[in-house]
Short mmCIF file of C-alpha atoms in Angstrom, two decimals:
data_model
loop_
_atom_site.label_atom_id
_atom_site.label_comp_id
_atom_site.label_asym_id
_atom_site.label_seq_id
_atom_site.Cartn_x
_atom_site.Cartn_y
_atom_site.Cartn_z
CA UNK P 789 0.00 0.00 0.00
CA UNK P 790 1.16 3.23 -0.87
CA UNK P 791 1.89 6.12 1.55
CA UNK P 792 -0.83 8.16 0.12
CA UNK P 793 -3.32 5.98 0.32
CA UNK P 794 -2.63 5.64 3.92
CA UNK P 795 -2.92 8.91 4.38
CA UNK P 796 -6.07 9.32 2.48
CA UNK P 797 -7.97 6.81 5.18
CA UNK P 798 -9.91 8.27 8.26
CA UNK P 799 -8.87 6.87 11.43
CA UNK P 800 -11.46 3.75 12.18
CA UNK P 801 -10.19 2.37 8.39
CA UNK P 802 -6.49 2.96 9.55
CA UNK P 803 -6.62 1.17 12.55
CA UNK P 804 -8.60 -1.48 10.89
CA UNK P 805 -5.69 -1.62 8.28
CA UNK P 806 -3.48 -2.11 11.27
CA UNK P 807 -5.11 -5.02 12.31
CA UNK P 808 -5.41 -6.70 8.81
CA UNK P 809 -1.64 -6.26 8.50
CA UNK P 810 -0.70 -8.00 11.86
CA UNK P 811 -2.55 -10.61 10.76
CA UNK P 812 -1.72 -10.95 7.17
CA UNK P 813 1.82 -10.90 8.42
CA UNK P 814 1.48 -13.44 11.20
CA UNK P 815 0.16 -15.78 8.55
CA UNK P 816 3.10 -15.07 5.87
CA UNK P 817 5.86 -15.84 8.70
CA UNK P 818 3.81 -19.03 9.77
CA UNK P 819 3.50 -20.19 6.01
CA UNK P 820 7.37 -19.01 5.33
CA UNK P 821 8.70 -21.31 8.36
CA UNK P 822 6.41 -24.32 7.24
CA UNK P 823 7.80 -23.53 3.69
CA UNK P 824 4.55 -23.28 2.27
CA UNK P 825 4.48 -19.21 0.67
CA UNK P 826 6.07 -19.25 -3.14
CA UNK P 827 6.63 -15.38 -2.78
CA UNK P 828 8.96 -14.68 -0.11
CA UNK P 829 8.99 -10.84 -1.10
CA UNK P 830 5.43 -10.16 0.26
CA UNK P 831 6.64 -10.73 3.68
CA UNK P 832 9.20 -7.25 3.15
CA UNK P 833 5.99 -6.07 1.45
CA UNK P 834 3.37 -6.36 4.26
CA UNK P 835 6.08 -5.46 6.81
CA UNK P 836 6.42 -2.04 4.92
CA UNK P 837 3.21 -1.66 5.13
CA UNK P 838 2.23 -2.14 8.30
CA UNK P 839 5.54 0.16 8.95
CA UNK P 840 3.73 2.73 6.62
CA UNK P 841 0.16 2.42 8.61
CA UNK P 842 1.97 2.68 12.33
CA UNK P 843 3.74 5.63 11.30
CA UNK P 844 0.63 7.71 9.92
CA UNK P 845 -1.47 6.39 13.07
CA UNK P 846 2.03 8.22 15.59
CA UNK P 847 1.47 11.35 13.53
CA UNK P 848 -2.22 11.61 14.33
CA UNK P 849 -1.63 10.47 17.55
CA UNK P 850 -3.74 7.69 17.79
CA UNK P 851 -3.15 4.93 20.32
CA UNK P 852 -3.24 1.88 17.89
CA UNK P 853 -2.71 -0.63 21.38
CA UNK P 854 -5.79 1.02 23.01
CA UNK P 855 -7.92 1.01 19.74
CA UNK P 856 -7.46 -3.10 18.70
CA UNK P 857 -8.46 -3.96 21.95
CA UNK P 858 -12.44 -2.65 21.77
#
């Protein structure tokens, strides 16, 4: 995801994208150490991206921790 599109989402759909990217990159590093994932770049991809989404979410000060817990 690109940086503008992050920055182009209110702040329910950004901590939603948050959560989506934990999860889609719990699953990559589970299917990487079974040896099951055939494109090993997606895991630098959704790491980037859930790098890009954190850092958007500290510069609107919202407390990402706080908000995945309701």
């Amino acid at each position: 995801m690109k940086i503008k599109e992050v920055r182009n989402l209110d702040d329910p759909q950004l901590v939603e994208r948050v959560r989506e990217f934990r999860e889609e990159l719990f699953n990559l590093r589970f299917r990487n150490s079974t040896g099951e994932i055939e494109n090993t770049a997606r895991l630098g991809e959704a790491r980037r991206s859930l790098a890009r989404t954190l850092t958007v979410a500290r510069e609107r000060d919202i407390d990402i921790q706080s908000e995945l817990r309701k």
